[in-house]
């Protein structure tokens, strides 16, 4: 009985060091922003209150946070597949933007029954997004050009390509710049009256569950993780790493493309994106905060969306600009990306464990 008890693993909080480190980075970043607010604002107390509690003041404000988090979750999940395979493919913006363009084209030019219409445009956006995401890997194979460079180029190329499609075929000539209005049977309806929450939220939940299952419970997820962490071992184990990487890019891009389509027909009444999107950088931040774990992607996306909505409410109530959240994000990235942040705690713990193991082995040898 005593032997069984000794074999039981004791709880060790340092097994969750990465989570503790991320939480510490968030708290320290917020504290630094509070200090800055005290120095630059004439109403620091009100500014902090609106930043941290503003999104909870009304039902509409809270659900605005949820709506703002939806595209962040899609890009975060998409990048998880791409990056876990070992390829730094950041073409998610191209997939996201073209997903919105494809959704716009099908919404306006292909009248279909309600329900089928939304399904078709989201599916088409996913396929296009997946194919776009594969391009940097395919071109890299034949040209040896760095996939990061290819991905950045793809983001710009497909932005202008998508913008030209809208301007040429779907632009409404009168009024401000934008496409023709989407028919009601192509848009995602409102889930809760008095809010902007749309049914894309349900799709987001389903996709999140599927990605978690795919990455943690299937052989494909295992192959992606092994390929990304140790490609030579993966090849020696008989894993077709090329096919795994390519499929991971397709699925990641498909998720980003779905996000673009859902954002477009869920939030907007017409296509109005004249500027290039930058969701890929949000996705990278969320991926880093979640430590690459898809289970935590929705939580980190909600956190970022909460701060942004809070900053906007703070800006309307005080003399501060909402861009202060950008500064906060910069500090978070700096701390989370720094391998030395709180490393001394982990090092001391590892040294202590090593000494205890050595002492136990010496005692066993003497016995």
PDB file of N, CA and C in Angstrom, residues 202-289:
ATOM      1  N   UNK A 202     -22.101  30.280 -32.859  1.00  0.00           N
ATOM      2  CA  UNK A 202     -22.318  28.827 -32.780  1.00  0.00           C
ATOM      3  C   UNK A 202     -21.292  28.095 -33.641  1.00  0.00           C
ATOM      4  N   UNK A 203     -21.063  28.618 -34.847  1.00  0.00           N
ATOM      5  CA  UNK A 203     -20.072  28.005 -35.736  1.00  0.00           C
ATOM      6  C   UNK A 203     -18.693  28.039 -35.085  1.00  0.00           C
ATOM      7  N   UNK A 204     -18.377  29.145 -34.430  1.00  0.00           N
ATOM      8  CA  UNK A 204     -17.087  29.270 -33.750  1.00  0.00           C
ATOM      9  C   UNK A 204     -16.919  28.200 -32.678  1.00  0.00           C
ATOM     10  N   UNK A 205     -17.962  27.961 -31.886  1.00  0.00           N
ATOM     11  CA  UNK A 205     -17.898  26.944 -30.838  1.00  0.00           C
ATOM     12  C   UNK A 205     -17.676  25.563 -31.444  1.00  0.00           C
ATOM     13  N   UNK A 206     -18.406  25.251 -32.514  1.00  0.00           N
ATOM     14  CA  UNK A 206     -18.279  23.947 -33.164  1.00  0.00           C
ATOM     15  C   UNK A 206     -16.868  23.759 -33.725  1.00  0.00           C
ATOM     16  N   UNK A 207     -16.351  24.780 -34.403  1.00  0.00           N
ATOM     17  CA  UNK A 207     -15.013  24.691 -34.984  1.00  0.00           C
ATOM     18  C   UNK A 207     -13.957  24.533 -33.887  1.00  0.00           C
ATOM     19  N   UNK A 208     -14.116  25.251 -32.775  1.00  0.00           N
ATOM     20  CA  UNK A 208     -13.170  25.137 -31.669  1.00  0.00           C
ATOM     21  C   UNK A 208     -13.136  23.717 -31.121  1.00  0.00           C
ATOM     22  N   UNK A 209     -14.302  23.132 -30.908  1.00  0.00           N
ATOM     23  CA  UNK A 209     -14.380  21.753 -30.402  1.00  0.00           C
ATOM     24  C   UNK A 209     -13.725  20.776 -31.380  1.00  0.00           C
ATOM     25  N   UNK A 210     -13.987  20.975 -32.676  1.00  0.00           N
ATOM     26  CA  UNK A 210     -13.414  20.086 -33.686  1.00  0.00           C
ATOM     27  C   UNK A 210     -11.891  20.199 -33.728  1.00  0.00           C
ATOM     28  N   UNK A 211     -11.368  21.413 -33.607  1.00  0.00           N
ATOM     29  CA  UNK A 211      -9.915  21.596 -33.639  1.00  0.00           C
ATOM     30  C   UNK A 211      -9.268  20.969 -32.400  1.00  0.00           C
ATOM     31  N   UNK A 212      -9.889  21.158 -31.232  1.00  0.00           N
ATOM     32  CA  UNK A 212      -9.362  20.545 -30.012  1.00  0.00           C
ATOM     33  C   UNK A 212      -9.333  19.029 -30.140  1.00  0.00           C
ATOM     34  N   UNK A 213     -10.422  18.470 -30.663  1.00  0.00           N
ATOM     35  CA  UNK A 213     -10.487  17.015 -30.867  1.00  0.00           C
ATOM     36  C   UNK A 213      -9.450  16.569 -31.890  1.00  0.00           C
ATOM     37  N   UNK A 214      -9.331  17.319 -32.986  1.00  0.00           N
ATOM     38  CA  UNK A 214      -8.397  16.964 -34.051  1.00  0.00           C
ATOM     39  C   UNK A 214      -6.957  16.951 -33.549  1.00  0.00           C
ATOM     40  N   UNK A 215      -6.595  17.967 -32.776  1.00  0.00           N
ATOM     41  CA  UNK A 215      -5.208  18.100 -32.334  1.00  0.00           C
ATOM     42  C   UNK A 215      -4.849  17.179 -31.170  1.00  0.00           C
ATOM     43  N   UNK A 216      -5.821  16.853 -30.333  1.00  0.00           N
ATOM     44  CA  UNK A 216      -5.517  16.100 -29.104  1.00  0.00           C
ATOM     45  C   UNK A 216      -5.961  14.644 -29.124  1.00  0.00           C
ATOM     46  N   UNK A 217      -6.886  14.305 -30.013  1.00  0.00           N
ATOM     47  CA  UNK A 217      -7.482  12.969 -29.946  1.00  0.00           C
ATOM     48  C   UNK A 217      -7.359  12.151 -31.231  1.00  0.00           C
ATOM     49  N   UNK A 218      -6.704  12.675 -32.242  1.00  0.00           N
ATOM     50  CA  UNK A 218      -6.610  11.937 -33.503  1.00  0.00           C
ATOM     51  C   UNK A 218      -5.147  11.692 -33.869  1.00  0.00           C
ATOM     52  N   UNK A 219      -4.948  10.720 -34.738  1.00  0.00           N
ATOM     53  CA  UNK A 219      -3.583  10.418 -35.197  1.00  0.00           C
ATOM     54  C   UNK A 219      -3.028  11.566 -36.033  1.00  0.00           C
ATOM     55  N   UNK A 220      -3.913  12.257 -36.753  1.00  0.00           N
ATOM     56  CA  UNK A 220      -3.443  13.390 -37.552  1.00  0.00           C
ATOM     57  C   UNK A 220      -2.876  14.489 -36.653  1.00  0.00           C
ATOM     58  N   UNK A 221      -3.571  14.778 -35.564  1.00  0.00           N
ATOM     59  CA  UNK A 221      -3.068  15.780 -34.628  1.00  0.00           C
ATOM     60  C   UNK A 221      -1.718  15.390 -34.058  1.00  0.00           C
ATOM     61  N   UNK A 222      -1.565  14.103 -33.744  1.00  0.00           N
ATOM     62  CA  UNK A 222      -0.278  13.607 -33.241  1.00  0.00           C
ATOM     63  C   UNK A 222       0.808  13.790 -34.300  1.00  0.00           C
ATOM     64  N   UNK A 223       0.483  13.477 -35.554  1.00  0.00           N
ATOM     65  CA  UNK A 223       1.465  13.615 -36.631  1.00  0.00           C
ATOM     66  C   UNK A 223       1.858  15.079 -36.827  1.00  0.00           C
ATOM     67  N   UNK A 224       0.890  15.980 -36.700  1.00  0.00           N
ATOM     68  CA  UNK A 224       1.192  17.410 -36.837  1.00  0.00           C
ATOM     69  C   UNK A 224       2.149  17.849 -35.735  1.00  0.00           C
ATOM     70  N   UNK A 225       1.869  17.449 -34.501  1.00  0.00           N
ATOM     71  CA  UNK A 225       2.711  17.865 -33.374  1.00  0.00           C
ATOM     72  C   UNK A 225       4.125  17.288 -33.498  1.00  0.00           C
ATOM     73  N   UNK A 226       4.229  16.008 -33.871  1.00  0.00           N
ATOM     74  CA  UNK A 226       5.545  15.376 -34.005  1.00  0.00           C
ATOM     75  C   UNK A 226       6.317  15.992 -35.161  1.00  0.00           C
ATOM     76  N   UNK A 227       5.637  16.237 -36.266  1.00  0.00           N
ATOM     77  CA  UNK A 227       6.294  16.847 -37.425  1.00  0.00           C
ATOM     78  C   UNK A 227       6.816  18.234 -37.092  1.00  0.00           C
ATOM     79  N   UNK A 228       6.025  18.993 -36.344  1.00  0.00           N
ATOM     80  CA  UNK A 228       6.446  20.340 -35.989  1.00  0.00           C
ATOM     81  C   UNK A 228       7.572  20.379 -34.985  1.00  0.00           C
ATOM     82  N   UNK A 229       7.577  19.448 -34.037  1.00  0.00           N
ATOM     83  CA  UNK A 229       8.585  19.474 -32.973  1.00  0.00           C
ATOM     84  C   UNK A 229       9.868  18.747 -33.352  1.00  0.00           C
ATOM     85  N   UNK A 230       9.751  17.654 -34.140  1.00  0.00           N
ATOM     86  CA  UNK A 230      10.942  16.873 -34.496  1.00  0.00           C
ATOM     87  C   UNK A 230      10.722  16.214 -35.862  1.00  0.00           C
ATOM     88  N   UNK A 231      10.937  16.971 -36.938  1.00  0.00           N
ATOM     89  CA  UNK A 231      10.656  16.431 -38.284  1.00  0.00           C
ATOM     90  C   UNK A 231      11.490  15.211 -38.639  1.00  0.00           C
ATOM     91  N   UNK A 232      12.748  15.146 -38.159  1.00  0.00           N
ATOM     92  CA  UNK A 232      13.601  14.001 -38.484  1.00  0.00           C
ATOM     93  C   UNK A 232      13.060  12.732 -37.834  1.00  0.00           C
ATOM     94  N   UNK A 233      12.615  12.847 -36.578  1.00  0.00           N
ATOM     95  CA  UNK A 233      12.013  11.695 -35.903  1.00  0.00           C
ATOM     96  C   UNK A 233      10.719  11.286 -36.594  1.00  0.00           C
ATOM     97  N   UNK A 234       9.939  12.298 -37.035  1.00  0.00           N
ATOM     98  CA  UNK A 234       8.684  11.998 -37.724  1.00  0.00           C
ATOM     99  C   UNK A 234       8.943  11.211 -39.007  1.00  0.00           C
ATOM    100  N   UNK A 235       9.951  11.615 -39.763  1.00  0.00           N
ATOM    101  CA  UNK A 235      10.282  10.900 -40.998  1.00  0.00           C
ATOM    102  C   UNK A 235      10.751   9.483 -40.693  1.00  0.00           C
ATOM    103  N   UNK A 236      11.582   9.352 -39.642  1.00  0.00           N
ATOM    104  CA  UNK A 236      12.074   8.026 -39.264  1.00  0.00           C
ATOM    105  C   UNK A 236      10.949   7.124 -38.791  1.00  0.00           C
ATOM    106  N   UNK A 237       9.876   7.701 -38.279  1.00  0.00           N
ATOM    107  CA  UNK A 237       8.734   6.925 -37.791  1.00  0.00           C
ATOM    108  C   UNK A 237       7.762   6.568 -38.909  1.00  0.00           C
ATOM    109  N   UNK A 238       8.065   6.998 -40.121  1.00  0.00           N
ATOM    110  CA  UNK A 238       7.218   6.658 -41.254  1.00  0.00           C
ATOM    111  C   UNK A 238       6.116   7.667 -41.541  1.00  0.00           C
ATOM    112  N   UNK A 239       6.158   8.803 -40.882  1.00  0.00           N
ATOM    113  CA  UNK A 239       5.153   9.847 -41.129  1.00  0.00           C
ATOM    114  C   UNK A 239       5.510  10.590 -42.411  1.00  0.00           C
ATOM    115  N   UNK A 240       4.541  10.745 -43.289  1.00  0.00           N
ATOM    116  CA  UNK A 240       4.738  11.503 -44.521  1.00  0.00           C
ATOM    117  C   UNK A 240       4.621  12.981 -44.184  1.00  0.00           C
ATOM    118  N   UNK A 241       5.736  13.568 -43.770  1.00  0.00           N
ATOM    119  CA  UNK A 241       5.718  14.922 -43.237  1.00  0.00           C
ATOM    120  C   UNK A 241       5.234  15.957 -44.247  1.00  0.00           C
ATOM    121  N   UNK A 242       5.574  15.763 -45.515  1.00  0.00           N
ATOM    122  CA  UNK A 242       5.132  16.713 -46.543  1.00  0.00           C
ATOM    123  C   UNK A 242       3.625  16.783 -46.632  1.00  0.00           C
ATOM    124  N   UNK A 243       2.976  15.632 -46.652  1.00  0.00           N
ATOM    125  CA  UNK A 243       1.518  15.590 -46.739  1.00  0.00           C
ATOM    126  C   UNK A 243       0.878  16.138 -45.472  1.00  0.00           C
ATOM    127  N   UNK A 244       1.474  15.834 -44.319  1.00  0.00           N
ATOM    128  CA  UNK A 244       0.941  16.323 -43.045  1.00  0.00           C
ATOM    129  C   UNK A 244       1.009  17.844 -42.994  1.00  0.00           C
ATOM    130  N   UNK A 245       2.151  18.405 -43.383  1.00  0.00           N
ATOM    131  CA  UNK A 245       2.322  19.860 -43.370  1.00  0.00           C
ATOM    132  C   UNK A 245       1.335  20.526 -44.315  1.00  0.00           C
ATOM    133  N   UNK A 246       1.191  19.970 -45.501  1.00  0.00           N
ATOM    134  CA  UNK A 246       0.301  20.555 -46.497  1.00  0.00           C
ATOM    135  C   UNK A 246      -1.152  20.517 -46.012  1.00  0.00           C
ATOM    136  N   UNK A 247      -1.560  19.400 -45.419  1.00  0.00           N
ATOM    137  CA  UNK A 247      -2.926  19.294 -44.924  1.00  0.00           C
ATOM    138  C   UNK A 247      -3.160  20.231 -43.741  1.00  0.00           C
ATOM    139  N   UNK A 248      -2.162  20.375 -42.896  1.00  0.00           N
ATOM    140  CA  UNK A 248      -2.292  21.293 -41.758  1.00  0.00           C
ATOM    141  C   UNK A 248      -2.469  22.728 -42.240  1.00  0.00           C
ATOM    142  N   UNK A 249      -1.723  23.098 -43.288  1.00  0.00           N
ATOM    143  CA  UNK A 249      -1.873  24.449 -43.842  1.00  0.00           C
ATOM    144  C   UNK A 249      -3.266  24.642 -44.436  1.00  0.00           C
ATOM    145  N   UNK A 250      -3.760  23.607 -45.113  1.00  0.00           N
ATOM    146  CA  UNK A 250      -5.092  23.726 -45.717  1.00  0.00           C
ATOM    147  C   UNK A 250      -6.161  23.903 -44.647  1.00  0.00           C
ATOM    148  N   UNK A 251      -6.119  23.089 -43.610  1.00  0.00           N
ATOM    149  CA  UNK A 251      -7.132  23.184 -42.551  1.00  0.00           C
ATOM    150  C   UNK A 251      -7.026  24.533 -41.836  1.00  0.00           C
ATOM    151  N   UNK A 252      -5.781  24.965 -41.542  1.00  0.00           N
ATOM    152  CA  UNK A 252      -5.599  26.261 -40.887  1.00  0.00           C
ATOM    153  C   UNK A 252      -6.125  27.399 -41.735  1.00  0.00           C
ATOM    154  N   UNK A 253      -5.818  27.380 -43.029  1.00  0.00           N
ATOM    155  CA  UNK A 253      -6.318  28.413 -43.928  1.00  0.00           C
ATOM    156  C   UNK A 253      -7.828  28.353 -44.096  1.00  0.00           C
ATOM    157  N   UNK A 254      -8.389  27.139 -44.097  1.00  0.00           N
ATOM    158  CA  UNK A 254      -9.837  26.986 -44.209  1.00  0.00           C
ATOM    159  C   UNK A 254     -10.543  27.616 -43.014  1.00  0.00           C
ATOM    160  N   UNK A 255      -9.975  27.441 -41.842  1.00  0.00           N
ATOM    161  CA  UNK A 255     -10.565  28.032 -40.635  1.00  0.00           C
ATOM    162  C   UNK A 255     -10.516  29.556 -40.721  1.00  0.00           C
ATOM    163  N   UNK A 256      -9.384  30.098 -41.185  1.00  0.00           N
ATOM    164  CA  UNK A 256      -9.279  31.547 -41.342  1.00  0.00           C
ATOM    165  C   UNK A 256     -10.257  32.057 -42.398  1.00  0.00           C
ATOM    166  N   UNK A 257     -10.398  31.321 -43.494  1.00  0.00           N
ATOM    167  CA  UNK A 257     -11.351  31.710 -44.531  1.00  0.00           C
ATOM    168  C   UNK A 257     -12.789  31.711 -44.018  1.00  0.00           C
ATOM    169  N   UNK A 258     -13.130  30.715 -43.219  1.00  0.00           N
ATOM    170  CA  UNK A 258     -14.449  30.690 -42.586  1.00  0.00           C
ATOM    171  C   UNK A 258     -14.652  31.908 -41.700  1.00  0.00           C
ATOM    172  N   UNK A 259     -13.591  32.267 -40.972  1.00  0.00           N
ATOM    173  CA  UNK A 259     -13.676  33.436 -40.104  1.00  0.00           C
ATOM    174  C   UNK A 259     -13.975  34.699 -40.879  1.00  0.00           C
ATOM    175  N   UNK A 260     -13.324  34.857 -42.034  1.00  0.00           N
ATOM    176  CA  UNK A 260     -13.586  36.032 -42.869  1.00  0.00           C
ATOM    177  C   UNK A 260     -15.011  36.077 -43.369  1.00  0.00           C
ATOM    178  N   UNK A 261     -15.518  34.934 -43.815  1.00  0.00           N
ATOM    179  CA  UNK A 261     -16.895  34.874 -44.308  1.00  0.00           C
ATOM    180  C   UNK A 261     -17.899  35.169 -43.205  1.00  0.00           C
ATOM    181  N   UNK A 262     -17.684  34.577 -42.032  1.00  0.00           N
ATOM    182  CA  UNK A 262     -18.609  34.763 -40.910  1.00  0.00           C
ATOM    183  C   UNK A 262     -18.580  36.199 -40.412  1.00  0.00           C
ATOM    184  N   UNK A 263     -17.397  36.790 -40.364  1.00  0.00           N
ATOM    185  CA  UNK A 263     -17.303  38.195 -39.951  1.00  0.00           C
ATOM    186  C   UNK A 263     -18.037  39.099 -40.932  1.00  0.00           C
ATOM    187  N   UNK A 264     -17.916  38.798 -42.219  1.00  0.00           N
ATOM    188  CA  UNK A 264     -18.518  39.662 -43.227  1.00  0.00           C
ATOM    189  C   UNK A 264     -20.040  39.592 -43.205  1.00  0.00           C
ATOM    190  N   UNK A 265     -20.609  38.391 -43.271  1.00  0.00           N
ATOM    191  CA  UNK A 265     -22.071  38.286 -43.347  1.00  0.00           C
ATOM    192  C   UNK A 265     -22.724  38.277 -41.970  1.00  0.00           C
ATOM    193  N   UNK A 266     -21.901  38.230 -40.914  1.00  0.00           N
ATOM    194  CA  UNK A 266     -22.457  38.277 -39.575  1.00  0.00           C
ATOM    195  C   UNK A 266     -22.530  39.677 -39.006  1.00  0.00           C
ATOM    196  N   UNK A 267     -21.519  40.497 -39.312  1.00  0.00           N
ATOM    197  CA  UNK A 267     -21.419  41.837 -38.730  1.00  0.00           C
ATOM    198  C   UNK A 267     -21.838  42.926 -39.706  1.00  0.00           C
ATOM    199  N   UNK A 268     -21.498  42.769 -40.981  1.00  0.00           N
ATOM    200  CA  UNK A 268     -21.696  43.835 -41.958  1.00  0.00           C
ATOM    201  C   UNK A 268     -22.923  43.579 -42.832  1.00  0.00           C
ATOM    202  N   UNK A 269     -23.436  44.664 -43.410  1.00  0.00           N
ATOM    203  CA  UNK A 269     -24.554  44.575 -44.345  1.00  0.00           C
ATOM    204  C   UNK A 269     -24.077  44.636 -45.781  1.00  0.00           C
ATOM    205  N   UNK A 270     -22.834  45.030 -45.981  1.00  0.00           N
ATOM    206  CA  UNK A 270     -22.203  45.081 -47.300  1.00  0.00           C
ATOM    207  C   UNK A 270     -20.695  45.016 -47.112  1.00  0.00           C
ATOM    208  N   UNK A 271     -19.958  44.692 -48.152  1.00  0.00           N
ATOM    209  CA  UNK A 271     -18.502  44.644 -48.077  1.00  0.00           C
ATOM    210  C   UNK A 271     -17.967  46.065 -48.058  1.00  0.00           C
ATOM    211  N   UNK A 272     -17.190  46.408 -47.005  1.00  0.00           N
ATOM    212  CA  UNK A 272     -16.671  47.768 -46.864  1.00  0.00           C
ATOM    213  C   UNK A 272     -15.194  47.796 -46.488  1.00  0.00           C
ATOM    214  N   UNK A 273     -14.486  46.690 -46.619  1.00  0.00           N
ATOM    215  CA  UNK A 273     -13.084  46.617 -46.201  1.00  0.00           C
ATOM    216  C   UNK A 273     -12.176  47.183 -47.292  1.00  0.00           C
ATOM    217  N   UNK A 274     -11.880  48.470 -47.201  1.00  0.00           N
ATOM    218  CA  UNK A 274     -10.963  49.080 -48.147  1.00  0.00           C
ATOM    219  C   UNK A 274      -9.505  48.940 -47.712  1.00  0.00           C
ATOM    220  N   UNK A 275      -9.284  48.723 -46.424  1.00  0.00           N
ATOM    221  CA  UNK A 275      -7.930  48.574 -45.908  1.00  0.00           C
ATOM    222  C   UNK A 275      -7.593  47.101 -45.698  1.00  0.00           C
ATOM    223  N   UNK A 276      -6.308  46.800 -45.778  1.00  0.00           N
ATOM    224  CA  UNK A 276      -5.856  45.425 -45.573  1.00  0.00           C
ATOM    225  C   UNK A 276      -6.068  45.013 -44.116  1.00  0.00           C
ATOM    226  N   UNK A 277      -6.585  43.814 -43.921  1.00  0.00           N
ATOM    227  CA  UNK A 277      -6.829  43.326 -42.569  1.00  0.00           C
ATOM    228  C   UNK A 277      -5.510  42.968 -41.888  1.00  0.00           C
ATOM    229  N   UNK A 278      -5.540  42.910 -40.553  1.00  0.00           N
ATOM    230  CA  UNK A 278      -4.333  42.585 -39.793  1.00  0.00           C
ATOM    231  C   UNK A 278      -4.653  41.564 -38.713  1.00  0.00           C
ATOM    232  N   UNK A 279      -5.559  40.662 -39.013  1.00  0.00           N
ATOM    233  CA  UNK A 279      -5.959  39.670 -38.023  1.00  0.00           C
ATOM    234  C   UNK A 279      -4.859  38.653 -37.734  1.00  0.00           C
ATOM    235  N   UNK A 280      -3.916  38.491 -38.652  1.00  0.00           N
ATOM    236  CA  UNK A 280      -2.871  37.498 -38.433  1.00  0.00           C
ATOM    237  C   UNK A 280      -2.010  37.862 -37.224  1.00  0.00           C
ATOM    238  N   UNK A 281      -1.772  39.161 -37.005  1.00  0.00           N
ATOM    239  CA  UNK A 281      -0.961  39.564 -35.856  1.00  0.00           C
ATOM    240  C   UNK A 281      -1.741  39.369 -34.563  1.00  0.00           C
ATOM    241  N   UNK A 282      -3.054  39.596 -34.626  1.00  0.00           N
ATOM    242  CA  UNK A 282      -3.886  39.273 -33.461  1.00  0.00           C
ATOM    243  C   UNK A 282      -3.851  37.774 -33.189  1.00  0.00           C
ATOM    244  N   UNK A 283      -3.918  36.996 -34.275  1.00  0.00           N
ATOM    245  CA  UNK A 283      -3.881  35.544 -34.120  1.00  0.00           C
ATOM    246  C   UNK A 283      -2.583  35.061 -33.504  1.00  0.00           C
ATOM    247  N   UNK A 284      -1.463  35.681 -33.897  1.00  0.00           N
ATOM    248  CA  UNK A 284      -0.172  35.306 -33.316  1.00  0.00           C
ATOM    249  C   UNK A 284      -0.121  35.631 -31.829  1.00  0.00           C
ATOM    250  N   UNK A 285      -0.644  36.801 -31.470  1.00  0.00           N
ATOM    251  CA  UNK A 285      -0.680  37.174 -30.052  1.00  0.00           C
ATOM    252  C   UNK A 285      -1.513  36.175 -29.259  1.00  0.00           C
ATOM    253  N   UNK A 286      -2.665  35.824 -29.791  1.00  0.00           N
ATOM    254  CA  UNK A 286      -3.556  34.888 -29.107  1.00  0.00           C
ATOM    255  C   UNK A 286      -2.925  33.500 -29.029  1.00  0.00           C
ATOM    256  N   UNK A 287      -2.260  33.091 -30.096  1.00  0.00           N
ATOM    257  CA  UNK A 287      -1.556  31.803 -30.107  1.00  0.00           C
ATOM    258  C   UNK A 287      -0.478  31.766 -29.029  1.00  0.00           C
ATOM    259  N   UNK A 288       0.262  32.864 -28.887  1.00  0.00           N
ATOM    260  CA  UNK A 288       1.319  32.931 -27.880  1.00  0.00           C
ATOM    261  C   UNK A 288       0.740  32.894 -26.469  1.00  0.00           C
ATOM    262  N   UNK A 289      -0.330  33.650 -26.249  1.00  0.00           N
ATOM    263  CA  UNK A 289      -0.945  33.681 -24.924  1.00  0.00           C
ATOM    264  C   UNK A 289      -1.523  32.322 -24.552  1.00  0.00           C
TER     265      UNK A 289
END
